[in-house]
mmCIF file of C-alpha atoms in Angstrom:
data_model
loop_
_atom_site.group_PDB
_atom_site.id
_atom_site.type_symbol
_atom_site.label_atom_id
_atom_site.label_comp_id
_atom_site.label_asym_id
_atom_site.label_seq_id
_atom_site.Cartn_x
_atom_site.Cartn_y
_atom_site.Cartn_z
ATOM 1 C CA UNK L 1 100.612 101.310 89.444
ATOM 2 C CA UNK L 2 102.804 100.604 92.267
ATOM 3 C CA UNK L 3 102.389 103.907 94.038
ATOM 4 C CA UNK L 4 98.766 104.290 93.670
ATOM 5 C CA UNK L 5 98.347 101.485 96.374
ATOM 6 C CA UNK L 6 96.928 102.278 99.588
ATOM 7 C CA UNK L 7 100.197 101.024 101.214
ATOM 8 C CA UNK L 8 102.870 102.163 98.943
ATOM 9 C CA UNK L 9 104.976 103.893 101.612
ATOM 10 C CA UNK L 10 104.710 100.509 103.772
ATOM 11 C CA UNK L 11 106.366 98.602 101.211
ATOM 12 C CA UNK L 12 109.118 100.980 100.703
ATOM 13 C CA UNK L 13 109.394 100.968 104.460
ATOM 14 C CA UNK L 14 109.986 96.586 104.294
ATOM 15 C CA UNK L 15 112.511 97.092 101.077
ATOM 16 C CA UNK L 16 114.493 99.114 103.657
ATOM 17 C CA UNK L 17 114.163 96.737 106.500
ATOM 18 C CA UNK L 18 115.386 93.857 104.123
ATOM 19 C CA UNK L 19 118.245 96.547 102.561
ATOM 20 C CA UNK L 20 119.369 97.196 106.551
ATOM 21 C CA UNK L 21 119.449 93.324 107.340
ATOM 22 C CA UNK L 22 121.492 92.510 104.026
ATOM 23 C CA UNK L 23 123.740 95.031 104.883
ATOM 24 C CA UNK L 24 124.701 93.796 108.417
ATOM 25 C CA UNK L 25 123.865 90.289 107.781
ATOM 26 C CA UNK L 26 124.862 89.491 104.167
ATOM 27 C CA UNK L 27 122.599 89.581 101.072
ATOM 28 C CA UNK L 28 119.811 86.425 101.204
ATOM 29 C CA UNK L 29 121.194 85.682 104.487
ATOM 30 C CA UNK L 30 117.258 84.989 106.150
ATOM 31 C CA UNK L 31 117.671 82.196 103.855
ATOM 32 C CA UNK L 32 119.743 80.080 106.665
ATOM 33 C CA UNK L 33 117.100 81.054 108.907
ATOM 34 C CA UNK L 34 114.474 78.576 110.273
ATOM 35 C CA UNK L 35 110.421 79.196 110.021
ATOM 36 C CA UNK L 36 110.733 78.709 113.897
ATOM 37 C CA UNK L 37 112.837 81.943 114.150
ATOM 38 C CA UNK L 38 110.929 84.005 111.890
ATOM 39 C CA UNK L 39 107.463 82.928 113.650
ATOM 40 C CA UNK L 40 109.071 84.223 116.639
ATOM 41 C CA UNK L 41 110.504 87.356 115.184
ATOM 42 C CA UNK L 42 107.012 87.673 113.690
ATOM 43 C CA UNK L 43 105.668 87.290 117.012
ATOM 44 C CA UNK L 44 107.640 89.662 119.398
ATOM 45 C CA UNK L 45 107.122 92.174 116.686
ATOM 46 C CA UNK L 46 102.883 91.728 116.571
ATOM 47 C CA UNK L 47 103.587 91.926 120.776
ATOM 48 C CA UNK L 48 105.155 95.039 120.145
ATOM 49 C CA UNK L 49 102.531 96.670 118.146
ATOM 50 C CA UNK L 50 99.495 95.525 120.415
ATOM 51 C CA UNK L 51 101.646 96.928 123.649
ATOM 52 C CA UNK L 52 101.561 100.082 121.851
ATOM 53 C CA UNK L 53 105.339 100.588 120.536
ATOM 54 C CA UNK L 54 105.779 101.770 117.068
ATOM 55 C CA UNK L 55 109.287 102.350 116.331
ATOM 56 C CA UNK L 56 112.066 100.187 115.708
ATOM 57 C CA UNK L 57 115.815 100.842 115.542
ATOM 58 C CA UNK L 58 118.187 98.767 113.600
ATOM 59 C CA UNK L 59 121.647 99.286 114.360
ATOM 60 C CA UNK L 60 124.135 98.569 111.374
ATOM 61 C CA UNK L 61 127.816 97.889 110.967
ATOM 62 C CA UNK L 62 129.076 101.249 110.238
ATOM 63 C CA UNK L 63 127.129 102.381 113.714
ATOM 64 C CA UNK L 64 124.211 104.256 112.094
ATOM 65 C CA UNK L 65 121.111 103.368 112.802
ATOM 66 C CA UNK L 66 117.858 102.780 110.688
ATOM 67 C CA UNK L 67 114.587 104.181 112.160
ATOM 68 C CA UNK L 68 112.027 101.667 110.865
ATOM 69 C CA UNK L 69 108.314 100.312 112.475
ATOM 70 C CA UNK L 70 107.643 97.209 114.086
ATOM 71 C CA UNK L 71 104.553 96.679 111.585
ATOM 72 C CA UNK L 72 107.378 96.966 109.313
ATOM 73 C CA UNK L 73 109.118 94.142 111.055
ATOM 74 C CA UNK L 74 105.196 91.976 110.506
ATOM 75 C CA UNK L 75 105.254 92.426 107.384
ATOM 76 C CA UNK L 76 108.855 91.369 106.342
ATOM 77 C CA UNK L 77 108.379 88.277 108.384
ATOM 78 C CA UNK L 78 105.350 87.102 107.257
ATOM 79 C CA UNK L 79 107.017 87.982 103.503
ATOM 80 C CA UNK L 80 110.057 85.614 104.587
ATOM 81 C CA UNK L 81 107.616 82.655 105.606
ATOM 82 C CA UNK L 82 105.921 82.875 102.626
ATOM 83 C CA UNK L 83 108.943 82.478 100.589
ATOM 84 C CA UNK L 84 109.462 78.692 98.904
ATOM 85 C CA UNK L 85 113.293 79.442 99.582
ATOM 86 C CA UNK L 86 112.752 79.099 103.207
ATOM 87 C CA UNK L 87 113.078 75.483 103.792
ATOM 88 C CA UNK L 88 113.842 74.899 107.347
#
């Protein structure tokens, strides 16, 4: 199942990522995105990880914040270009 995989807690960790961008940018919103924003997202967040930062803060409109990784950030991107719904 689901949880026996090696990176169950990494998945869990993207659902929240996508959860903390629906809730400040609207549900499906990455839809309206473009593949060149995403690559770039994709990108700065691989930078990140290679320069040796791990954590990444998401603010959100009530003015918490959500504590998630920038591997996190990799993997949600690359999960977005992948996506047939993406068409721009």
């Amino acid at each position: 199942g689901l949880v026996r995989l090696p990176a169950y807690q990494t998945l869990v960790n993207v659902i929240a990522r996508n959860d903390a961008g629906a809730a400040k940018y609207g549900d499906l919103n990455w839809i309206n995105g473009t593949r060149d924003r995403y690559e770039d997202a994709l990108m700065r967040h691989a930078l990140a990880l290679l320069e040796g930062k791990v954590d990444d803060v998401i603010g959100t409109p009530d003015g918490s914040v959500v504590l998630l990784t920038h591997a996190d950030a990799v993997i949600w991107n690359t999960l977005v270009l992948s996506d047939p719904r993406l068409t721009k």
